[in-house]
Amino acid sequence: MSALTDDTLPITPRAMRDEMVAFALMAVLLAVVPLTGIYPFFVMQALCFALLACAFNLLVGYGGLLSFGHAMFLGTAGYVSAHALKVWALPPELGIIIGTAAACGLAVITGYISIRRQGIYFSMITLALSQLLYFIYLQAPFTHGEDGIQGVPQGHLFGVFDLSKPTVLYYVVLAGFLAGFLLIYRTINSPFGEVLKSIRENEPRAISLGYKTDQYKLLAFILSGTLAGFAGSLKVFVAQNASLTDVHWSMSGEIVLMTLVGGLGTIFGPVVGAFIIIAMQQYLAGYGQWVTVIQGVIFVACVLTFRRGIIGEIARLLRRSL
Amino acid sequence: MQALYAQLLVGLINGSFYALLSLGLAVIFGMLNIINFAHGALYMMGAFCAYFLLNIAGINYWWALLIAPIVVGIFGMILERTMLQWLSGLDHVYGLLLTFGIALIIQGVFQNYFGSSGLPYQIPDALRGGMNLGFMFLPIYRGWVVVFSLVICLATWFLIEKTQLGAYLRAATENPTLVRAFGINVPRMITLTYGLGVGLAALAGVLSAPINQVRPLMGADLIIVVFAVVVIGGMGSIMGSIITGFALGVIEGLTKYFYPEASNTVVFVLMVLVLLVKPTGLTGRAA
């Protein structure tokens, strides 16, 4: 059986340099967006999904665990943050912390349950768990069911930055995205990340070398879920609402699609994939359900012909690590 | 007590669908090593097929029970030949992703033409009305669904566990290379197996059409419940899938009576409990 990402290059000084250059390029490009007149709401939304896809990719691309329920972290953090901001009137920084902490707690519980099975069963279990949460949120009073939590106030971050100004909000979201991205990058290249990759390649061997693989997988799951929750909390400030859409299975599917299009197990792939999928939804919004059909076609095309994804293919052509 | 029996019957009916669908998933997984995410969409196609047969061609329910599984089964075999077969040797996850994409395409196309609301499908004349059993009133159609599903499930079990063809199938599941060396056309068997699994899903769709209405998304949420059923029961045994399917349907029905708020979630909660107590599932082997 061939692994999900079988041609990751070893870390060399050259690879590190390439990745640093690419990161600097990405940061500069994103930093000048407000000066170009591109609709900032679109980019902010894409950045939240990019962070979400990167968090998902940490688990699937490096840990080999395909979660089909990552929307549950997005939605949980979103609901808790929105509730904290609107009902408890907490300041934005506390709202983000509480939302992310809720996703972290959820990741501890769901991770403990789902890593008991591997491969395809893991995917089915995470999907079922997120559907369980969907029904809970559908019935829980604080989520307001089908209406969701709407009109969430944005407030002043640290009492200084007025988040209702689009430019200020943009740079706050960008800072959050870059911080999360660097944390994931650091994790991948840490000793922990190396053990994770070895588990993906050959779990029995990792066990025989003395690693407690379940603990590594659980930690990766928690980290991934927490960061996905962080993205969900940031998204509340952009969209100013939290709704059932964010917990639905179709959202989990979109997260998978973004990462697959960009490239599973590549560092920058999920970011590129998120921008492509969000842009596609934006431009094709008038075509109703055909968007779903197109997403399905992209899934099929990616799996049959394009398994490395866009960044994966570019990296292979250039023989570089991206 | 009337309400309790009524919910038990609803539970048995849902259990029939869980059993037929998880049975198909297990048969397909055994041969193709693919979890067929498109199973829910193909179940929906079975129901639509019956609807078209009745409303366009004027072909009745009884013929639909035969024709719809064949038509959808052939459609499934085309999918297998054109797409799924290229995945052999790759990580199992790719099969899940590909069939998820296929499900999105099928459901999206049907949603475009039929929206999200339900289309009614008449109960056939012979199965209308009900019987008074003394302790409860039994709508004949509902009783028919349970009995017929059970017969089909047991027939599938017999086909796979007790016949020559089933023996080839089980052998090919264990070691396809060796079975090919004996001169058996394994790729054709894989295609037929996928067609069989898909046909079972379509049959469940026809059975459910008069009860649940015909909707483009009727299989989308159902398939996730069936995944939980499969995790609970494991995919190692055919009889295991059948029993788990019916049992979970009954438990869900009982929950609807005693604590209706939890009826949507009870199967998932049971999945969590089973994973905590016996991670390999009730009948399955470790995957």
Tab-separated table of C-alpha atoms in Angstrom, chain A residues 1-5 60 64-66 68 109 112-114 116-136 138-139 248-250 252-254 256-257 260 264 287-304 307-308, chain B residues 25 29 33-35 37 82-84 86-87 89-98 100-102 104-105 107-109 111-113 116 217 220-221 224-225 227-228 230-231 234-236 260-266 268-269 271-272 275-281 284-287:
chain	number	residue	atom	x	y	z
A	1	MET	CA	0.000	0.000	0.000
A	2	SER	CA	1.469	3.327	-0.937
A	3	ALA	CA	1.343	5.986	1.734
A	4	LEU	CA	-0.576	9.217	1.394
A	5	THR	CA	2.517	11.337	0.865
A	60	VAL	CA	-3.354	13.888	7.699
A	64	GLY	CA	-1.429	9.913	8.234
A	65	LEU	CA	-4.786	10.314	10.016
A	66	LEU	CA	-7.580	11.509	7.720
A	68	PHE	CA	-13.524	13.587	8.203
A	109	ILE	CA	-12.154	13.800	24.159
A	112	TYR	CA	-9.044	9.776	22.828
A	113	ILE	CA	-12.019	7.995	21.234
A	114	SER	CA	-11.044	8.090	17.568
A	116	ARG	CA	-8.438	3.732	18.977
A	117	ARG	CA	-8.931	2.710	15.353
A	118	GLN	CA	-6.723	3.292	12.353
A	119	GLY	CA	-7.064	4.063	8.674
A	120	ILE	CA	-10.500	4.098	7.200
A	121	TYR	CA	-12.227	3.467	10.540
A	122	PHE	CA	-10.594	6.587	11.981
A	123	SER	CA	-12.183	8.642	9.206
A	124	MET	CA	-15.608	7.114	9.782
A	125	ILE	CA	-15.388	7.638	13.543
A	126	THR	CA	-14.413	11.304	13.256
A	127	LEU	CA	-17.253	11.816	10.765
A	128	ALA	CA	-19.746	10.167	13.126
A	129	LEU	CA	-18.501	12.190	16.107
A	130	SER	CA	-18.897	15.449	14.216
A	131	GLN	CA	-22.431	14.410	13.206
A	132	LEU	CA	-23.153	13.721	16.886
A	133	LEU	CA	-22.050	17.263	17.729
A	134	TYR	CA	-24.100	18.611	14.827
A	135	PHE	CA	-27.272	17.145	16.340
A	136	ILE	CA	-26.318	18.401	19.810
A	138	LEU	CA	-29.054	21.665	16.502
A	139	GLN	CA	-30.954	21.108	19.755
A	248	HIS	CA	-22.048	20.221	8.986
A	249	TRP	CA	-20.331	17.264	7.315
A	250	SER	CA	-20.147	19.171	4.041
A	252	SER	CA	-15.546	18.776	6.827
A	253	GLY	CA	-15.558	17.679	3.192
A	254	GLU	CA	-14.549	21.159	2.042
A	256	VAL	CA	-10.457	17.856	2.992
A	257	LEU	CA	-10.938	19.208	-0.541
A	260	LEU	CA	-6.232	17.738	-1.356
A	264	LEU	CA	-1.546	16.658	1.202
A	287	TYR	CA	-25.006	28.717	-9.809
A	288	GLY	CA	-26.697	27.075	-6.812
A	289	GLN	CA	-26.046	23.389	-6.346
A	290	TRP	CA	-23.725	23.211	-9.327
A	291	VAL	CA	-20.995	24.331	-6.888
A	292	THR	CA	-21.456	21.001	-5.090
A	293	VAL	CA	-21.209	19.162	-8.395
A	294	ILE	CA	-18.015	21.031	-9.305
A	295	GLN	CA	-16.528	20.260	-5.897
A	296	GLY	CA	-17.313	16.607	-6.477
A	297	VAL	CA	-15.681	16.714	-9.911
A	298	ILE	CA	-12.556	18.305	-8.373
A	299	PHE	CA	-12.459	15.534	-5.755
A	300	VAL	CA	-12.675	12.861	-8.431
A	301	ALA	CA	-10.131	14.573	-10.696
A	302	CYS	CA	-7.662	15.101	-7.843
A	303	VAL	CA	-7.850	11.517	-6.636
A	304	LEU	CA	-7.608	9.973	-10.113
A	307	ARG	CA	-2.882	13.120	-6.025
A	308	ARG	CA	0.066	15.342	-5.108
B	25	LEU	CA	-20.664	-1.627	2.532
B	29	PHE	CA	-15.064	-3.324	1.519
B	33	ASN	CA	-10.929	-2.323	0.154
B	34	ILE	CA	-12.997	0.795	-0.368
B	35	ILE	CA	-15.472	2.409	1.982
B	37	PHE	CA	-19.137	6.951	0.548
B	82	THR	CA	-14.138	3.717	-15.095
B	83	MET	CA	-12.877	5.059	-11.768
B	84	LEU	CA	-12.645	2.858	-8.701
B	86	TRP	CA	-7.632	2.632	-10.737
B	87	LEU	CA	-7.298	2.954	-6.992
B	89	GLY	CA	-2.805	-0.515	-4.440
B	90	LEU	CA	-3.295	3.010	-3.130
B	91	ASP	CA	-4.062	4.019	0.446
B	92	HIS	CA	-7.665	3.168	1.432
B	93	VAL	CA	-8.274	6.820	2.125
B	94	TYR	CA	-8.277	7.621	-1.594
B	95	GLY	CA	-11.259	5.321	-2.112
B	96	LEU	CA	-13.158	7.248	0.544
B	97	LEU	CA	-12.255	10.583	-1.060
B	98	LEU	CA	-13.147	9.452	-4.578
B	100	PHE	CA	-17.223	11.142	-1.501
B	101	GLY	CA	-16.654	13.174	-4.677
B	102	ILE	CA	-18.978	10.869	-6.625
B	104	LEU	CA	-21.343	15.088	-4.145
B	105	ILE	CA	-21.765	14.957	-7.933
B	107	GLN	CA	-26.537	14.528	-5.015
B	108	GLY	CA	-25.726	17.917	-6.539
B	109	VAL	CA	-27.203	16.984	-9.926
B	111	GLN	CA	-30.703	18.731	-6.135
B	112	ASN	CA	-30.453	20.954	-9.181
B	113	TYR	CA	-33.390	19.303	-10.853
B	116	SER	CA	-34.561	19.612	-1.596
B	217	LEU	CA	-30.458	14.227	0.180
B	220	ALA	CA	-26.669	11.922	2.798
B	221	ASP	CA	-27.288	11.815	6.537
B	224	ILE	CA	-23.149	8.678	8.280
B	225	VAL	CA	-25.377	6.701	10.651
B	227	PHE	CA	-20.860	4.336	9.044
B	228	ALA	CA	-21.389	4.394	12.816
B	230	VAL	CA	-20.304	-0.350	10.591
B	231	VAL	CA	-17.838	0.900	13.215
B	234	GLY	CA	-17.195	-4.277	12.285
B	235	MET	CA	-17.040	-5.403	8.669
B	236	GLY	CA	-15.601	-8.848	9.201
B	260	PRO	CA	-36.990	11.380	21.983
B	261	GLU	CA	-34.391	14.171	22.257
B	262	ALA	CA	-31.599	11.616	21.939
B	263	SER	CA	-33.073	9.616	19.035
B	264	ASN	CA	-30.802	11.320	16.453
B	265	THR	CA	-27.680	10.777	18.480
B	266	VAL	CA	-28.131	7.413	20.183
B	268	PHE	CA	-23.323	7.729	17.665
B	269	VAL	CA	-23.275	7.591	21.460
B	271	MET	CA	-20.462	3.918	18.829
B	272	VAL	CA	-18.440	5.915	21.366
B	275	LEU	CA	-15.033	2.114	21.025
B	276	LEU	CA	-14.229	2.746	24.683
B	277	VAL	CA	-15.022	-0.801	25.770
B	278	LYS	CA	-14.048	-2.877	22.732
B	279	PRO	CA	-12.140	-0.808	20.154
B	280	THR	CA	-12.247	-3.501	17.448
B	281	GLY	CA	-16.045	-3.401	17.228
B	284	GLY	CA	-14.981	-7.223	13.597
B	285	ARG	CA	-11.323	-7.981	13.458
B	286	ALA	CA	-8.767	-5.245	13.979
B	287	ALA	CA	-8.220	-3.100	10.897
